[in-house]
Amino acid sequence: MRIAHFCESLLRGGGISSFISNLVGEQAKPHSITLAVINAESADNRVPISSDVEVKEFGKNRLGFSVKYPILVYRYIRISKFDVVHIHSSFLYYALSVILLHRQIKFVYTIHSDAVKENASKWDKRFFWLKKLCVRMGWIYPITISQASKMSFDELYGVDSKLIVNGIRKPIYSLAQGKLVKYRYSTQTKVFYHPGRITEAKNQVMLCEAFNRLIAENADVVLIISGTKQDISIYNQLERFFSDRIVYLGERNDVLDLLSEADAMCLPSKWEGLPIVLLEALSVGCIPICTPVGGIPEVVADGENGILAENVRLDDYIEALYRFISMSDVEISQMKANALHSFDKFSIEGTSREYCDYYHHILSKQSV
């Protein structure tokens, strides 16, 4: 098959970028894969892409939506004659292509978040009717990544979506690097790590408020945060919390190393699809402490392979953190082992195989 994956960005530090990188690398083993990127980005700042994957860059270097790029995308897809075009970002860049080319090409669209939240921007709201029309006419095949995201999508659009859970490659990371040693101020210090883009969805302000309270109550804890400053206004709110026990490391390309050394991973999100960073934590046996949103409860069994807060409220998350702090070494060791074992269900090989099987299925259907 000739398959093209389209996305807006491939910057490091994003779960979707990491997933796309893994997926196209795996699919390139038996198929011809092109990865098309809308935004102009330095290769040094992007996630690594397999040399077997052809990369097409559109070079968009301004913020916001531009009508120029749907036309460029359409011309490129029309002359390239792909069997399947797999979309991972803002639908408006591909709407023209879907409307005009759906009889010749199968379009697949993975919804990586809650369906309502995914349509929250000004442009997405304005043209939601067009996206809904394309989905309901069968011109595009929607894929969701968790039961929660499927329910959200199916209800909003009034059609059934295909569920394929996310997967990642078996991790390669450095052991015993000691990157977090300096933050262990005593033998009892618990080091928590939060990797994630600074955005409203990731709820870092509430996370810092929770640790600020723990520190005020003399808990021997340290919170390490890393990730892109995607929302500067939120980052500015976080700065007041930074200290020797709440530390921002900036963007990192060694997330797996840090997860492998941390005592636990914090994921206090307001909404999610199926976060890649959660799978990365499980892959190295790092205990996740999460809010019960999106697909997270489908991955984390409270008290077994991680801890789920009762809700997204501050007091609920603080209670979840105290539950972890009060665990014995034996209990922590068992939970780490359970986390590592639960990762087996989320391999990129299985996810890629499901996608390719679905491509074959829709290619066998007659276009309308």
Short mmCIF file of C-alpha atoms in Angstrom, two decimals:
data_model
loop_
_atom_site.label_atom_id
_atom_site.label_comp_id
_atom_site.label_asym_id
_atom_site.label_seq_id
_atom_site.Cartn_x
_atom_site.Cartn_y
_atom_site.Cartn_z
CA MET A 1 0.00 0.00 0.00
CA ARG A 2 0.98 3.61 -0.56
CA ILE A 3 0.06 5.40 2.67
CA ALA A 4 0.46 9.07 3.55
CA HIS A 5 0.26 10.36 7.12
CA PHE A 6 -0.48 14.07 7.55
CA CYS A 7 0.11 16.08 10.73
CA GLU A 8 0.56 19.69 11.73
CA SER A 9 3.71 19.27 13.80
CA LEU A 10 6.37 16.75 14.77
CA LEU A 11 8.01 18.71 17.57
CA ARG A 12 9.64 16.74 20.36
CA GLY A 13 7.79 16.59 23.66
CA GLY A 14 4.36 15.88 22.21
CA GLY A 15 2.69 12.51 22.67
CA ILE A 16 1.03 12.63 19.24
CA SER A 17 4.37 13.36 17.55
CA SER A 18 5.94 10.39 19.33
CA PHE A 19 3.06 8.11 18.35
CA ILE A 20 3.18 9.16 14.69
CA SER A 21 6.93 8.62 14.60
CA ASN A 22 6.53 5.09 15.97
CA LEU A 23 3.58 4.25 13.72
CA VAL A 24 5.11 5.37 10.41
CA GLY A 25 8.38 3.66 11.27
CA GLU A 26 6.58 0.38 11.87
CA GLN A 27 4.35 0.68 8.79
CA ALA A 28 7.34 1.48 6.57
CA LYS A 29 8.64 -2.07 7.03
CA PRO A 30 6.09 -3.61 4.61
CA HIS A 31 4.56 -0.50 2.95
CA SER A 32 5.45 2.71 1.12
CA ILE A 33 5.01 5.50 3.68
CA THR A 34 5.06 9.27 3.28
CA LEU A 35 4.87 11.59 6.28
CA ALA A 36 3.61 15.08 5.39
CA VAL A 37 4.10 17.93 7.90
CA ILE A 38 2.27 21.25 7.64
CA ASN A 39 4.43 23.41 9.93
CA ALA A 40 7.98 24.53 9.22
CA GLU A 41 10.23 23.05 11.93
CA SER A 42 13.91 22.38 12.43
CA ALA A 43 14.81 18.71 12.05
CA ASP A 44 16.78 18.99 15.32
CA ASN A 45 13.57 19.85 17.19
CA ARG A 46 11.50 17.05 15.72
CA VAL A 47 10.98 13.51 16.88
CA PRO A 48 13.23 11.05 15.01
CA ILE A 49 11.76 9.63 11.79
CA SER A 50 12.80 6.34 10.20
CA SER A 51 14.98 6.70 7.11
CA ASP A 52 12.52 4.36 5.36
CA VAL A 53 9.85 7.08 5.54
CA GLU A 54 9.65 9.79 2.89
CA VAL A 55 9.05 13.21 4.48
CA LYS A 56 7.11 15.97 2.73
CA GLU A 57 7.24 19.46 4.26
CA PHE A 58 4.77 22.25 3.51
CA GLY A 59 6.73 24.90 5.42
CA LYS A 60 3.95 26.82 7.17
CA ASN A 61 5.77 29.29 9.45
CA ARG A 62 2.98 31.49 10.81
CA LEU A 63 0.60 30.81 13.65
CA GLY A 64 -3.08 30.28 12.94
CA PHE A 65 -4.99 28.73 10.08
CA SER A 66 -4.26 29.74 6.49
CA VAL A 67 -6.43 28.92 3.45
CA LYS A 68 -3.28 28.55 1.36
CA TYR A 69 -2.42 25.15 2.80
CA PRO A 70 -5.64 23.21 2.08
CA ILE A 71 -5.00 24.05 -1.59
CA LEU A 72 -1.35 22.95 -1.43
CA VAL A 73 -2.33 19.75 0.37
CA TYR A 74 -5.03 19.00 -2.22
CA ARG A 75 -2.62 19.45 -5.15
CA TYR A 76 -0.04 17.21 -3.49
CA ILE A 77 -2.50 14.41 -2.66
CA ARG A 78 -4.08 14.57 -6.13
CA ILE A 79 -0.80 14.04 -8.01
CA SER A 80 0.67 11.53 -5.53
CA LYS A 81 -2.11 8.92 -5.90
CA PHE A 82 -1.93 7.42 -2.41
CA ASP A 83 -4.12 4.44 -1.52
CA VAL A 84 -4.77 5.79 1.98
CA VAL A 85 -4.36 9.25 3.47
CA HIS A 86 -4.22 9.14 7.28
CA ILE A 87 -4.92 12.47 9.01
CA HIS A 88 -3.64 13.32 12.51
CA SER A 89 -4.28 17.04 12.82
CA SER A 90 -6.66 19.91 12.09
CA PHE A 91 -9.26 18.63 9.64
CA LEU A 92 -9.54 21.94 7.79
CA TYR A 93 -6.18 21.40 6.08
CA TYR A 94 -7.63 18.30 4.39
CA ALA A 95 -11.31 19.18 3.90
CA LEU A 96 -10.86 20.20 0.27
CA SER A 97 -8.99 16.96 -0.48
CA VAL A 98 -11.66 14.82 1.21
CA ILE A 99 -14.52 16.51 -0.66
CA LEU A 100 -12.87 16.29 -4.09
CA LEU A 101 -10.85 13.08 -3.87
CA HIS A 102 -12.80 10.68 -1.63
CA ARG A 103 -13.85 8.57 -4.64
CA GLN A 104 -10.22 7.88 -5.53
CA ILE A 105 -8.53 7.77 -2.10
CA LYS A 106 -9.53 6.45 1.30
CA PHE A 107 -9.19 9.05 4.07
CA VAL A 108 -8.66 7.93 7.66
CA TYR A 109 -8.81 10.38 10.56
CA THR A 110 -7.49 9.54 14.03
CA ILE A 111 -9.05 11.58 16.82
CA HIS A 112 -6.31 11.83 19.46
CA SER A 113 -8.38 13.54 22.14
CA ASP A 114 -11.91 14.06 23.40
CA ALA A 115 -14.08 14.82 20.35
CA VAL A 116 -15.61 17.97 21.87
CA LYS A 117 -12.26 19.37 23.01
CA GLU A 118 -10.76 18.61 19.62
CA ASN A 119 -13.23 21.04 18.06
CA ALA A 120 -12.67 23.85 20.57
CA SER A 121 -10.70 26.29 18.39
CA LYS A 122 -12.37 29.16 16.54
CA TRP A 123 -11.84 27.64 13.09
CA ASP A 124 -12.85 24.13 14.15
CA LYS A 125 -16.08 25.44 15.67
CA ARG A 126 -16.87 27.52 12.61
CA PHE A 127 -16.45 24.62 10.19
CA PHE A 128 -17.56 21.74 12.39
CA TRP A 129 -20.61 21.28 10.16
CA LEU A 130 -18.30 20.51 7.24
CA LYS A 131 -16.30 17.92 9.17
CA LYS A 132 -19.49 16.30 10.42
CA LEU A 133 -20.86 16.19 6.88
CA CYS A 134 -17.73 14.43 5.57
CA VAL A 135 -17.84 11.87 8.39
CA ARG A 136 -21.55 11.15 8.05
CA MET A 137 -21.34 10.84 4.28
CA GLY A 138 -18.66 8.19 4.69
CA TRP A 139 -16.02 10.24 2.89
CA ILE A 140 -13.68 9.87 5.84
CA TYR A 141 -13.18 6.97 8.25
CA PRO A 142 -12.84 8.06 11.90
CA ILE A 143 -10.63 6.19 14.36
CA THR A 144 -10.71 6.72 18.12
CA ILE A 145 -8.07 5.61 20.62
CA SER A 146 -9.98 4.67 23.77
CA GLN A 147 -13.49 3.70 24.83
CA ALA A 148 -13.94 7.18 26.32
CA SER A 149 -12.86 8.95 23.13
CA LYS A 150 -15.05 6.60 21.07
CA MET A 151 -18.12 7.39 23.18
CA SER A 152 -17.37 11.11 22.88
CA PHE A 153 -16.96 10.94 19.11
CA ASP A 154 -19.90 8.63 18.39
CA GLU A 155 -22.25 10.81 20.41
CA LEU A 156 -21.07 14.09 18.90
CA TYR A 157 -21.10 12.95 15.27
CA GLY A 158 -23.89 10.38 15.44
CA VAL A 159 -21.82 7.71 13.68
CA ASP A 160 -19.77 4.71 14.74
CA SER A 161 -15.97 5.07 14.89
CA LYS A 162 -13.32 2.38 14.73
CA LEU A 163 -11.44 1.89 18.01
CA ILE A 164 -7.69 1.24 17.80
CA VAL A 165 -5.72 1.87 20.99
CA ASN A 166 -2.39 3.68 20.91
CA GLY A 167 0.87 1.83 21.08
CA ILE A 168 4.55 2.69 21.39
CA ARG A 169 7.82 1.01 20.58
CA LYS A 170 9.56 -1.04 23.25
CA PRO A 171 11.65 1.58 25.02
CA ILE A 172 15.38 2.10 24.88
CA TYR A 173 16.64 4.11 27.82
CA SER A 174 19.74 4.54 29.94
CA LEU A 175 19.98 2.82 33.31
CA ALA A 176 21.58 4.29 36.42
CA GLN A 177 22.35 7.68 34.88
CA GLY A 178 21.69 9.45 38.16
CA LYS A 179 19.95 12.39 36.49
CA LEU A 180 17.57 12.87 39.44
CA VAL A 181 19.97 12.05 42.27
CA LYS A 182 20.59 15.68 43.15
CA TYR A 183 16.88 16.16 43.88
CA ARG A 184 16.83 13.45 46.56
CA TYR A 185 17.51 15.53 49.63
CA SER A 186 17.25 12.56 51.99
CA THR A 187 16.89 8.79 51.76
CA GLN A 188 13.13 9.29 52.15
CA THR A 189 12.64 11.89 49.37
CA LYS A 190 10.06 10.91 46.81
CA VAL A 191 10.75 12.36 43.35
CA PHE A 192 7.70 12.81 41.09
CA TYR A 193 8.03 13.57 37.39
CA HIS A 194 5.56 15.30 35.07
CA PRO A 195 6.51 15.35 31.37
CA GLY A 196 4.05 17.24 29.22
CA ARG A 197 3.43 20.31 27.10
CA ILE A 198 2.49 23.33 29.22
CA THR A 199 -1.20 23.56 28.30
CA GLU A 200 -4.60 23.85 29.95
CA ALA A 201 -5.36 20.18 29.27
CA LYS A 202 -2.36 18.96 31.28
CA ASN A 203 -3.46 20.95 34.36
CA GLN A 204 0.02 21.91 35.59
CA VAL A 205 -1.27 24.79 37.73
CA MET A 206 -3.32 22.41 39.84
CA LEU A 207 -0.36 20.02 39.98
CA CYS A 208 1.92 22.73 41.36
CA GLU A 209 -0.74 23.82 43.84
CA ALA A 210 -0.95 20.22 45.08
CA PHE A 211 2.80 19.93 45.61
CA ASN A 212 2.98 23.39 47.13
CA ARG A 213 0.56 22.19 49.78
CA LEU A 214 2.44 18.92 50.35
CA ILE A 215 5.69 20.83 50.80
CA ALA A 216 4.00 23.25 53.24
CA GLU A 217 2.86 20.19 55.21
CA ASN A 218 6.50 19.02 55.39
CA ALA A 219 6.15 16.12 52.98
CA ASP A 220 9.60 15.10 51.70
CA VAL A 221 8.74 15.38 48.02
CA VAL A 222 10.13 16.93 44.84
CA LEU A 223 8.22 17.61 41.61
CA ILE A 224 10.14 17.72 38.34
CA ILE A 225 8.38 19.19 35.30
CA SER A 226 9.55 19.15 31.69
CA GLY A 227 7.90 20.07 28.42
CA THR A 228 7.35 22.70 25.77
CA LYS A 229 5.96 26.09 26.86
CA GLN A 230 3.02 25.81 24.50
CA ASP A 231 0.84 28.18 26.53
CA ILE A 232 3.00 31.01 27.89
CA SER A 233 0.20 32.40 30.06
CA ILE A 234 0.00 29.09 31.93
CA TYR A 235 3.78 28.90 32.24
CA ASN A 236 3.79 32.39 33.75
CA GLN A 237 1.35 31.14 36.41
CA LEU A 238 3.64 28.22 37.18
CA GLU A 239 6.74 30.35 37.74
CA ARG A 240 5.60 31.50 41.16
CA PHE A 241 5.74 27.90 42.40
CA PHE A 242 9.27 27.10 41.21
CA SER A 243 11.75 26.35 43.98
CA ASP A 244 14.29 23.71 44.94
CA ARG A 245 11.36 21.26 45.30
CA ILE A 246 9.24 22.26 42.28
CA VAL A 247 11.63 22.35 39.34
CA TYR A 248 11.05 23.05 35.64
CA LEU A 249 13.70 21.48 33.40
CA GLY A 250 12.51 22.87 30.07
CA GLU A 251 12.20 20.66 27.00
CA ARG A 252 13.90 17.27 27.30
CA ASN A 253 14.72 14.44 24.92
CA ASP A 254 15.49 11.96 27.73
CA VAL A 255 11.98 11.53 29.12
CA LEU A 256 12.32 7.75 29.37
CA ASP A 257 15.54 8.09 31.38
CA LEU A 258 13.85 10.45 33.81
CA LEU A 259 10.74 8.26 34.08
CA SER A 260 12.92 5.25 34.85
CA GLU A 261 14.54 7.10 37.77
CA ALA A 262 11.46 8.84 39.19
CA ASP A 263 9.41 7.30 41.99
CA ALA A 264 6.18 8.13 40.19
CA MET A 265 4.80 9.98 37.15
CA CYS A 266 2.13 12.65 37.64
CA LEU A 267 -0.62 13.07 35.06
CA PRO A 268 -3.33 15.39 36.48
CA SER A 269 -5.02 16.10 33.11
CA LYS A 270 -8.37 17.82 32.68
CA TRP A 271 -9.03 15.80 29.52
CA GLU A 272 -7.17 13.22 27.46
CA GLY A 273 -7.45 10.71 24.65
CA LEU A 274 -5.01 7.92 25.48
CA PRO A 275 -1.79 9.70 26.52
CA ILE A 276 1.44 8.35 25.10
CA VAL A 277 3.37 9.52 28.16
CA LEU A 278 1.25 7.18 30.27
CA LEU A 279 2.30 4.24 28.10
CA GLU A 280 5.91 5.42 28.32
CA ALA A 281 5.68 5.43 32.11
CA LEU A 282 4.33 1.88 32.16
CA SER A 283 7.03 0.77 29.71
CA VAL A 284 9.77 1.53 32.27
CA GLY A 285 7.78 0.50 35.35
CA CYS A 286 7.16 4.06 36.58
CA ILE A 287 3.99 4.30 38.70
CA PRO A 288 1.43 6.72 37.21
CA ILE A 289 -0.69 8.95 39.48
CA CYS A 290 -3.51 10.22 37.29
CA THR A 291 -6.88 11.88 37.10
CA PRO A 292 -9.66 9.59 35.77
CA VAL A 293 -10.21 11.31 32.41
CA GLY A 294 -10.35 10.08 28.82
CA GLY A 295 -8.82 6.66 28.28
CA ILE A 296 -6.68 6.74 31.43
CA PRO A 297 -9.03 4.53 33.52
CA GLU A 298 -8.90 1.97 30.71
CA VAL A 299 -5.14 1.67 31.28
CA VAL A 300 -4.64 2.38 35.00
CA ALA A 301 -6.25 0.02 37.51
CA ASP A 302 -6.35 1.97 40.77
CA GLY A 303 -4.15 0.37 43.40
CA GLU A 304 -2.74 -2.21 40.99
CA ASN A 305 -0.53 -0.63 38.30
CA GLY A 306 -1.02 2.98 39.39
CA ILE A 307 -3.19 5.39 41.36
CA LEU A 308 -6.30 7.19 40.15
CA ALA A 309 -7.60 10.30 41.87
CA GLU A 310 -11.33 10.32 42.50
CA ASN A 311 -11.77 13.42 40.31
CA VAL A 312 -9.81 16.34 38.84
CA ARG A 313 -10.25 18.47 41.96
CA LEU A 314 -7.19 19.65 43.87
CA ASP A 315 -8.10 17.86 47.12
CA ASP A 316 -8.70 14.60 45.25
CA TYR A 317 -5.31 14.73 43.60
CA ILE A 318 -3.58 15.56 46.88
CA GLU A 319 -5.27 12.54 48.43
CA ALA A 320 -3.94 10.37 45.59
CA LEU A 321 -0.42 11.68 46.16
CA TYR A 322 -0.64 10.95 49.89
CA ARG A 323 -1.84 7.43 49.11
CA PHE A 324 1.36 6.87 47.16
CA ILE A 325 3.59 8.47 49.80
CA SER A 326 2.12 6.20 52.49
CA MET A 327 2.83 2.98 50.53
CA SER A 328 5.50 0.61 51.81
CA ASP A 329 8.57 -0.28 49.77
CA VAL A 330 7.13 -3.73 49.15
CA GLU A 331 3.85 -2.27 47.89
CA ILE A 332 5.70 0.17 45.62
CA SER A 333 7.89 -2.60 44.23
CA GLN A 334 4.83 -4.72 43.40
CA MET A 335 3.01 -1.80 41.78
CA LYS A 336 6.07 -1.05 39.62
CA ALA A 337 6.14 -4.67 38.48
CA ASN A 338 2.43 -4.51 37.67
CA ALA A 339 2.94 -1.30 35.69
CA LEU A 340 5.70 -2.89 33.63
CA HIS A 341 3.62 -5.99 32.97
CA SER A 342 0.56 -3.98 31.87
CA PHE A 343 2.57 -2.30 29.10
CA ASP A 344 2.56 -5.56 27.10
CA LYS A 345 -0.88 -4.69 25.64
CA PHE A 346 0.32 -1.44 24.05
CA SER A 347 3.01 -2.37 21.52
CA ILE A 348 3.34 -0.33 18.32
CA GLU A 349 3.53 -3.60 16.38
CA GLY A 350 0.00 -4.53 17.40
CA THR A 351 -1.34 -1.03 16.82
CA SER A 352 0.25 -0.83 13.36
CA ARG A 353 -1.14 -4.24 12.44
CA GLU A 354 -4.66 -3.13 13.42
CA TYR A 355 -4.36 0.05 11.35
CA CYS A 356 -3.12 -1.83 8.29
CA ASP A 357 -5.89 -4.42 8.61
CA TYR A 358 -8.38 -1.55 8.73
CA TYR A 359 -6.81 0.09 5.66
CA HIS A 360 -7.26 -3.17 3.74
CA HIS A 361 -10.84 -3.39 4.95
CA ILE A 362 -11.84 0.08 3.77
CA LEU A 363 -9.95 -0.31 0.49
CA SER A 364 -12.15 -3.29 -0.26
CA LYS A 365 -15.27 -1.12 0.07
CA GLN A 366 -16.70 0.60 -2.98
CA SER A 367 -16.50 4.40 -2.87
CA VAL A 368 -19.74 6.39 -2.75
#
